[in-house]
Coordinates of C-alpha atoms in Angstrom, one line a residue:
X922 CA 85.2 51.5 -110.3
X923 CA 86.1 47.7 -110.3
X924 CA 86.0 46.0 -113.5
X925 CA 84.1 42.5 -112.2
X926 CA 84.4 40.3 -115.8
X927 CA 86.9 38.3 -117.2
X928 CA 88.5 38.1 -120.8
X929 CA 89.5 34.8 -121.6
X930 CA 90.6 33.7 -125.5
X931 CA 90.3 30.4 -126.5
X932 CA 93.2 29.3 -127.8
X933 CA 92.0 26.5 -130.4
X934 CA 93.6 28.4 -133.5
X935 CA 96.5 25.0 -133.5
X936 CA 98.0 26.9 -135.9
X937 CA 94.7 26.8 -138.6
X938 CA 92.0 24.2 -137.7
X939 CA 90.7 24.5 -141.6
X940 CA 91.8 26.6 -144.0
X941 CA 91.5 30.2 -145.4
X942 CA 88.5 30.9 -146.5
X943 CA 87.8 32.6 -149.7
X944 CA 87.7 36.5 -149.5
X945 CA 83.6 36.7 -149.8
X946 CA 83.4 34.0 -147.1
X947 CA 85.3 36.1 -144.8
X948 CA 82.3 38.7 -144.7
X949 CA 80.5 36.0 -142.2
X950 CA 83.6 34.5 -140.7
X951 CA 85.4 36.8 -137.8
X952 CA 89.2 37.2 -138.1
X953 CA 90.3 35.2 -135.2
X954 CA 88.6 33.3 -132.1
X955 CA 86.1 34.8 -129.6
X956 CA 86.9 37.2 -127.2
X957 CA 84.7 36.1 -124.4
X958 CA 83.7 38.0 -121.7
X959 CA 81.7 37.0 -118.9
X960 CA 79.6 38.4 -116.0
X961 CA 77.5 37.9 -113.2
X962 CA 74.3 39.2 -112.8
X963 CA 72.9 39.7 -109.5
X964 CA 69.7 39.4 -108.5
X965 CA 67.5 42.5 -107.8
X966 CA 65.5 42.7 -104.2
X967 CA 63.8 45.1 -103.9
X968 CA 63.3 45.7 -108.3
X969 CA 64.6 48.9 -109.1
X970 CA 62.0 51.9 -110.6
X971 CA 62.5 52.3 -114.6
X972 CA 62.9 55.7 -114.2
X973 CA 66.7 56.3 -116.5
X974 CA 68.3 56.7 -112.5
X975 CA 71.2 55.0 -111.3
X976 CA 69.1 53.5 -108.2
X977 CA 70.3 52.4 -105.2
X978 CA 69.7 49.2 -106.4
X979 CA 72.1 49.3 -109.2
X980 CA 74.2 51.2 -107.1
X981 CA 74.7 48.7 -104.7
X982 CA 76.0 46.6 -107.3
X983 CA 78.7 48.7 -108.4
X984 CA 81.9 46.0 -108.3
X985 CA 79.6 44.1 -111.5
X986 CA 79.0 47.2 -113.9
X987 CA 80.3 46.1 -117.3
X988 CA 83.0 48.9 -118.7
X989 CA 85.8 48.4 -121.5
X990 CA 83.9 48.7 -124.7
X991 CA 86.1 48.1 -127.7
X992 CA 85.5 48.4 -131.7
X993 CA 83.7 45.8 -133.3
X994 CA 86.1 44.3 -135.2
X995 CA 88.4 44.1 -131.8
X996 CA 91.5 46.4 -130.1
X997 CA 93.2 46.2 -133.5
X998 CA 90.9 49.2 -134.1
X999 CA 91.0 52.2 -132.2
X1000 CA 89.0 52.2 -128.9
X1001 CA 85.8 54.5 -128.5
X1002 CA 85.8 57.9 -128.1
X1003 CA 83.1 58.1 -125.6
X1004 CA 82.2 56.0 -122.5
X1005 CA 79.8 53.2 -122.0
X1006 CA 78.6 51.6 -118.6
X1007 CA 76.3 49.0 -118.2
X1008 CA 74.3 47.2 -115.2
X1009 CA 72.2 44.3 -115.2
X1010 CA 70.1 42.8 -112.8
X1011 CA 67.3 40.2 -112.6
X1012 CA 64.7 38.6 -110.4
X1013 CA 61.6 36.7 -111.2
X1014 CA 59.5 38.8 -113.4
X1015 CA 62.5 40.7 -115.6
X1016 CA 65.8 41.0 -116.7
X1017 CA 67.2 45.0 -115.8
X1018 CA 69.5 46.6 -118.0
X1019 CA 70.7 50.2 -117.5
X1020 CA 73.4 51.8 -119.7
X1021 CA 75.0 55.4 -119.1
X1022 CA 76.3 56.7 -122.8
X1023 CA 78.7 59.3 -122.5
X1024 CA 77.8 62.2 -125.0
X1025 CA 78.9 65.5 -125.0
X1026 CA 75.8 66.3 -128.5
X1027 CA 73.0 64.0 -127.4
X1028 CA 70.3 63.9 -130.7
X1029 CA 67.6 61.9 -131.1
X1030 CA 65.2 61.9 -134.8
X1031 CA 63.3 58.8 -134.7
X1032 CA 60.0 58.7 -133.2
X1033 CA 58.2 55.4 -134.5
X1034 CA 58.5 52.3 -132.5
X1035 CA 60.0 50.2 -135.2
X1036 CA 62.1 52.3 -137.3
X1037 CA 65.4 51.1 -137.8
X1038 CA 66.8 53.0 -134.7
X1039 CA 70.2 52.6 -135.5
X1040 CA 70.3 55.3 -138.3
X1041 CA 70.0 57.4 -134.9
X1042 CA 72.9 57.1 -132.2
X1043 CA 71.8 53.9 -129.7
X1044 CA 72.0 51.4 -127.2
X1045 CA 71.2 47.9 -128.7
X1046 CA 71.1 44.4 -126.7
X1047 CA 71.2 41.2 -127.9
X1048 CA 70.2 38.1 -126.3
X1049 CA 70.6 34.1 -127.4
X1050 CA 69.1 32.4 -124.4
X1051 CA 70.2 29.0 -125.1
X1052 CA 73.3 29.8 -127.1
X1053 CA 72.6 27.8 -129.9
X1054 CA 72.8 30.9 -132.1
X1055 CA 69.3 30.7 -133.6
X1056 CA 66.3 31.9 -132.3
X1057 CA 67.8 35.4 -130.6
X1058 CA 66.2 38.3 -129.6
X1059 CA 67.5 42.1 -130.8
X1060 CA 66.3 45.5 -129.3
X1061 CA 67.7 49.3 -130.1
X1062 CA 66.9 52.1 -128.2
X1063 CA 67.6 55.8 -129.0
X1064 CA 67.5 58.9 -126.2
X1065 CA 64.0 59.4 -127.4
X1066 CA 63.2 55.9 -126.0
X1067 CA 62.0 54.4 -129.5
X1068 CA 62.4 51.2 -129.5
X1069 CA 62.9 48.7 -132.4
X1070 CA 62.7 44.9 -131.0
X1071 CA 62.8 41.8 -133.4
X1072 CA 63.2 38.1 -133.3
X1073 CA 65.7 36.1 -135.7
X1074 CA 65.2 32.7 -136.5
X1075 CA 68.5 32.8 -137.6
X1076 CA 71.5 34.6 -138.1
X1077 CA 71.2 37.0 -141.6
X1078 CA 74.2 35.2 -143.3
X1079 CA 71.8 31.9 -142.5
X1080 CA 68.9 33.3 -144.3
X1081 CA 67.1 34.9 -141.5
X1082 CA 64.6 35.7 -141.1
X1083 CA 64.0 38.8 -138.8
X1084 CA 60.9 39.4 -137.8
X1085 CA 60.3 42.8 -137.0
X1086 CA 56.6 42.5 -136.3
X1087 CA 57.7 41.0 -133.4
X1088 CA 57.4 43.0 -130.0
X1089 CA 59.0 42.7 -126.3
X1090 CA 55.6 42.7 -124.9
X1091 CA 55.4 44.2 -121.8
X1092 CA 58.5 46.0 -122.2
X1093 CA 59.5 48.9 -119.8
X1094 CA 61.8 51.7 -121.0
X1095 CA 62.7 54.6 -119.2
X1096 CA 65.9 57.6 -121.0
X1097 CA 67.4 60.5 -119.2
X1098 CA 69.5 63.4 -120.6
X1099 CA 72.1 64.8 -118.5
X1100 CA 72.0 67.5 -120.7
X1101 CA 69.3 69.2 -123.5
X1102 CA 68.4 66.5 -126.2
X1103 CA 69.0 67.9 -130.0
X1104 CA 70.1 71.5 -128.6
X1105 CA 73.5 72.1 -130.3
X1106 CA 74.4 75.0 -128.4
X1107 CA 75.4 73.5 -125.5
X1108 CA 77.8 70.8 -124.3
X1109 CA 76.3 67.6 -122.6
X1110 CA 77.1 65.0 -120.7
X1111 CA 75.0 61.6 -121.2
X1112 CA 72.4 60.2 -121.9
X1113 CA 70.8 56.7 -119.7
X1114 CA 68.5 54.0 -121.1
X1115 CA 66.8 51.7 -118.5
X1116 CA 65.4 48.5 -119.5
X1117 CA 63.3 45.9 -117.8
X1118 CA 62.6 42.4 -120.3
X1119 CA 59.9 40.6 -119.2
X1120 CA 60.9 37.0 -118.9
X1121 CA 57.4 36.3 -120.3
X1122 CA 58.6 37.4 -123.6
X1123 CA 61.8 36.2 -123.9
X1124 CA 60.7 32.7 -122.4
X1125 CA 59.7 31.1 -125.3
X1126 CA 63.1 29.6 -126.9
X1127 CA 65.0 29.9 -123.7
X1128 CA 66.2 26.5 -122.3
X1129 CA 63.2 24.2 -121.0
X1130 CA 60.9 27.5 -122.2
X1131 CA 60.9 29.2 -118.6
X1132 CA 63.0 32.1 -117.2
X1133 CA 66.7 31.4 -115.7
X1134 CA 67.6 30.5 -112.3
X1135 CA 70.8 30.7 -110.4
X1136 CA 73.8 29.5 -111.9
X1137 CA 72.4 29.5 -115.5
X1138 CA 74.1 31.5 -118.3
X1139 CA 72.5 33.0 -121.5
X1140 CA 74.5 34.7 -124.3
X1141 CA 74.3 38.4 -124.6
X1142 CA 76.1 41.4 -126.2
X1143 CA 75.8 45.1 -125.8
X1144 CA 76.1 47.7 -128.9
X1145 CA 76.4 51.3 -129.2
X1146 CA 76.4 52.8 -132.4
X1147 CA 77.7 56.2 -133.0
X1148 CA 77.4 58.5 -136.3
X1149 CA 79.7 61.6 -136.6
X1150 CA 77.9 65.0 -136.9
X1151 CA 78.3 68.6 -137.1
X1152 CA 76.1 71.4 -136.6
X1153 CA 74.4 73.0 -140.1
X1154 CA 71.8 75.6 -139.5
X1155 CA 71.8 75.2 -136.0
X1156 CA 71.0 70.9 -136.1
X1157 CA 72.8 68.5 -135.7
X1158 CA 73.6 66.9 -139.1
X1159 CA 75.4 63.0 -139.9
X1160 CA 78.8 64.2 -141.4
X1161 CA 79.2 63.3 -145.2
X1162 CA 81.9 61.5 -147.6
X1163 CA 82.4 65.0 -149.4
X1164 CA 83.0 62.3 -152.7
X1165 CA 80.0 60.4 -152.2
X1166 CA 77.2 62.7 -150.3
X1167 CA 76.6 59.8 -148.2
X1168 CA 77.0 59.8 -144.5
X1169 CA 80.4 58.9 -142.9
X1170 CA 80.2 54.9 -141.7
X1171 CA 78.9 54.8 -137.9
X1172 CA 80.9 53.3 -135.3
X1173 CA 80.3 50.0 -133.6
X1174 CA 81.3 50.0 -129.9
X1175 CA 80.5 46.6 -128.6
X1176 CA 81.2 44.4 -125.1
X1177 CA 82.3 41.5 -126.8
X1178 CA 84.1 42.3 -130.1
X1179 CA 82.7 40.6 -133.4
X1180 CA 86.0 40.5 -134.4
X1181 CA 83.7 41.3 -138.1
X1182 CA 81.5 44.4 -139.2
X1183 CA 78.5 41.7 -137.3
X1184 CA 76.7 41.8 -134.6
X1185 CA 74.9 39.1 -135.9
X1186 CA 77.5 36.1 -135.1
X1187 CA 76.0 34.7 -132.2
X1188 CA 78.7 32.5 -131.1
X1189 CA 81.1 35.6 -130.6
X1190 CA 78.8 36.7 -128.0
X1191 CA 79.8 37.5 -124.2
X1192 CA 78.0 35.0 -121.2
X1193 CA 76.0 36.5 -118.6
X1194 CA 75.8 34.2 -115.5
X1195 CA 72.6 34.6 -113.5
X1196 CA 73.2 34.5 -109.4
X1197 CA 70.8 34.0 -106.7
X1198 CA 73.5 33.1 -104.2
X1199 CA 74.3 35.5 -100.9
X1200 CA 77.9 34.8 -99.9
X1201 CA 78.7 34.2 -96.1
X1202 CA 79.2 37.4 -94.2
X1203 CA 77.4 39.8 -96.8
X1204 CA 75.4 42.7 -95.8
X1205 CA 73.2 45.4 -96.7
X1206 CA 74.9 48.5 -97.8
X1207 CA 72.5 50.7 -98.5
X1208 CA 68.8 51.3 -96.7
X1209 CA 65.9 48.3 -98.2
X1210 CA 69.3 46.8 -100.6
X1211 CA 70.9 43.2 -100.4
X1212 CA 73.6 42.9 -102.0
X1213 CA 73.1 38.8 -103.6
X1214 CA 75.8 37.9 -105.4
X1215 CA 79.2 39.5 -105.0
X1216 CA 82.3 37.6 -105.2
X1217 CA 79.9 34.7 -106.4
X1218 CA 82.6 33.0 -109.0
X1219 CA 82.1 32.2 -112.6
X1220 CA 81.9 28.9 -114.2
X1221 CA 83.2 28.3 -117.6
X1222 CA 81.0 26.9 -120.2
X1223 CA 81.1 24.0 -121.0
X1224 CA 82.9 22.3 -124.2
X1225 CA 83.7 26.1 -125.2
X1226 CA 86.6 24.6 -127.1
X1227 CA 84.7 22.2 -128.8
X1228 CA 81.8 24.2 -129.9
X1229 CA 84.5 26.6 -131.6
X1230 CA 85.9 23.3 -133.2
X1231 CA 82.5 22.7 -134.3
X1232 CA 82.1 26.2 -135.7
X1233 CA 85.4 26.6 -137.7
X1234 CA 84.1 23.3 -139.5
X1235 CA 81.0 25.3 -140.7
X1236 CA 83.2 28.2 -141.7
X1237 CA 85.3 25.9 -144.1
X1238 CA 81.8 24.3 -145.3
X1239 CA 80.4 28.0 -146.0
X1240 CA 83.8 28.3 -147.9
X1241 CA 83.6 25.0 -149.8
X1242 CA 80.1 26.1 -151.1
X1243 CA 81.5 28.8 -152.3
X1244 CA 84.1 27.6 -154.1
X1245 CA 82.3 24.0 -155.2
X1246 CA 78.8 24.4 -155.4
X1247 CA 78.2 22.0 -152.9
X1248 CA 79.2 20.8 -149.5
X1249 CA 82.2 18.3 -148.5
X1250 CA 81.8 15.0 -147.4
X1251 CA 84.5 14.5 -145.7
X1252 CA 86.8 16.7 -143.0
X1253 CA 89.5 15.8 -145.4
X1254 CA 88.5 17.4 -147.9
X1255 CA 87.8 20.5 -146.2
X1256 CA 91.1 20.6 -145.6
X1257 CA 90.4 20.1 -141.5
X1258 CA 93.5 19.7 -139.5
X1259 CA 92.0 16.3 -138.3
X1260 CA 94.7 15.5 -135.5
X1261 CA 93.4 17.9 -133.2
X1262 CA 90.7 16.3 -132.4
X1263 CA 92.7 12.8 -132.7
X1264 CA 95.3 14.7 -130.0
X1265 CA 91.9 14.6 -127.7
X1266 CA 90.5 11.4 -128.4
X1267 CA 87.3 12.9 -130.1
X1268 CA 85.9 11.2 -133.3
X1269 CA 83.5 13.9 -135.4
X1270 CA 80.7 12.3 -138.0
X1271 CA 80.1 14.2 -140.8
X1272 CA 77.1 13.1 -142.4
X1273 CA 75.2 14.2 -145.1
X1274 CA 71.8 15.5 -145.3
X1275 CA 68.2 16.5 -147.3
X1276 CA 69.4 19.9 -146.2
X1277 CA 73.0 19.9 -146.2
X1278 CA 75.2 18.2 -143.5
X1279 CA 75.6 17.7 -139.7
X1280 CA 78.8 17.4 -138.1
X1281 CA 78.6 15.5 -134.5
X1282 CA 81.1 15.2 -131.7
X1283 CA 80.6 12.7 -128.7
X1284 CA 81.7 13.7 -125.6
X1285 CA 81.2 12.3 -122.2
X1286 CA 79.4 15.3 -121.4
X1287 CA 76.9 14.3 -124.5
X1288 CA 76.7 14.7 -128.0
X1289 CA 77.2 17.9 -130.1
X1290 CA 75.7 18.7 -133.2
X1291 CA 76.1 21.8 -135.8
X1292 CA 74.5 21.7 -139.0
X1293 CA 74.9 23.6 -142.6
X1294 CA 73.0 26.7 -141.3
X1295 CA 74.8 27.1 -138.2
X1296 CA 72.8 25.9 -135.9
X1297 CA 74.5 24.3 -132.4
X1298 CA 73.1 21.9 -130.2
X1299 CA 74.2 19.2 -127.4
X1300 CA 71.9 15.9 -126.8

């Protein structure tokens, strides 16, 4: 199967925009740049049924499956044991995600929509619509089909908060085990969770509050978390620090590393690309199936550089709290390698605040903005 996204760094390190940050600092800051990742999401016609199946309508849209799911912190950790693949698709009504988890012991404990799912094994999604890292929307699902969904202002290390009252409404989800769920004595071989958002939901702090169209790209990442167990007593059981009693750290297999212990770090997120397009000479492949988008090209972000500019400025401000009790005044005294932005004629403002401080950055393409709780914008 063709592997139909690209993995692009940014290379704005310049040999350390701003300084290190102190050591408690670095439990919010990742350890190097993104690792973006894109795709393309075709459009769905006819939808597909929410039924955990590998339709023909995913199927026909094989070449854009997402594969390659790496640790958390990144591929300086080993790679995951067990397979993940991942199709999306949209149309008017919803966004379609289906994800086949490879898993030889599927369990399954939780039962209450709202429990924090991820003390089970899961599929989680998470999705900044107008990438300006606040205002996101989290969901978890376990091979039971619980579901825990919740909105985030902001980003926890930003003060939150999460809502968890908050629900997906109108959400449709649909699991299949190729196998027996939370029988230990025999071997499986997945599990499947199909999702279908309603854009109604997720419309609200989306750009110009309405659903996407064609061309339009909204931040998401994928997350599977995976506990270690052994059977006791014929159940399956999380495997314990014999020291401690406690159960064995889970793993965090992700699309777009963290490049941190974090999935909440927004701005490390991969871009999906929405596509209405049907290229020249494209065909049905399948019976009632279009195919829409294939070989329909990415575009690259825009600024990407600056934004992560932007961002390592509010990573040396986080540390100068830390270390000062208050925020710097001046790039200077962040210790801000200034001439890269001087190499590409950009002046930044930093300006102080009620609040804090906002840094701004013309551009010909507009203005951008980040402020003390992390918080990106372009007017």
């Amino acid at each position: 199967m063709t592997l139909m996204f690209v993995t692009r760094r940014i290379a704005l390190l310049l040999g350390a925009l701003v300084a290190v940050p102190t050591a408690r600092a670095q439990q919010v800051v990742p350890s190097r740049s993104p690792t973006l990742r894109y795709i393309v999401c075709p459009r769905a016609e006819p939808p597909p049924l929410i039924d955990g199946r590998l339709d023909v309508q995913y199927s026909g849209y094989i070449p854009y499956e997402i594969q390659g799911f790496v640790d958390i912190e990144g591929r300086s950790k080993p790679p995951p044991a067990l397979d993940v693949v991942v199709y999306m698709l949209w149309d008017d009504d919803y966004l379609y995600i289906l994800a086949r988890l490879g898993e030889p012991h599927v369990w399954a404990t939780l039962t209450d929509r709202d429990a924090v799912i991820y003390h089970d094994n899961d599929f989680e999604v998470f999705i900044d619509p107008d990438g300006d890292t606040h205002d996101y929307y989290e969901l978890e699902v376990n091979a039971l089909g619980t579901v825990f969904d919740l909105l985030l202002k902001k980003p926890y290390r930003d003060g939150g908060p999460a809502l968890h009252e908050w629900d997906i409404e109108g959400l449709k989800v649909a699991t299949r085990v190729e196998g027996t769920i939370n029988d230990p004595s025999d071997l499986d071989t997945a599990w499947v969770v199909e999702l279908a958002l309603p854009w109604e939901a997720l419309r609200e702090y989306a750009p110009e509050g309405r659903p996407p169209r064609g061309g339009e790209q909204w931040r998401v990442n994928f997350s599977r978390v995976q506990w270690d167990v052994e059977v006791v007593d014929g159940e399956y059981r999380k495997v314990t620090d014999p020291q401690t009693g406690e159960p064995l750290p889970e793993h965090n297999w992700v699309w777009t590393p963290q490049h941190a212990v974090n999935m909440h770090m927004p701005e490390m997120w991969g871009i999906v690309q929405f596509s209405d397009q049907l290229p020249p000479g494209t065909h049905s492949v399948l019976p009632g199936v279009r195919i829409i988008a294939p070989n329909v090209p990415f575009r690259p972000p825009l600024d990407e550089d600056v934004r992560w500019a932007l961002r390592l400025v509010y990573y040396a401000q986080r540390a100068y709290m830390e270390q000062h009790g208050r925020y710097g005044e001046t790039l200077e005294e962040l210790s801000v390698n200034t001439q890269w932005f001087a190499r590409r004629n950009l002046q930044p403002v930093l300006g102080t605040t009620a609040d804090g401080y906002v840094l701004s950055l013309p551009r010909e393409t507009g203005t951008w903005y980040i402020r003390q709780d992390g918080k990106i914008w372009r007017e």
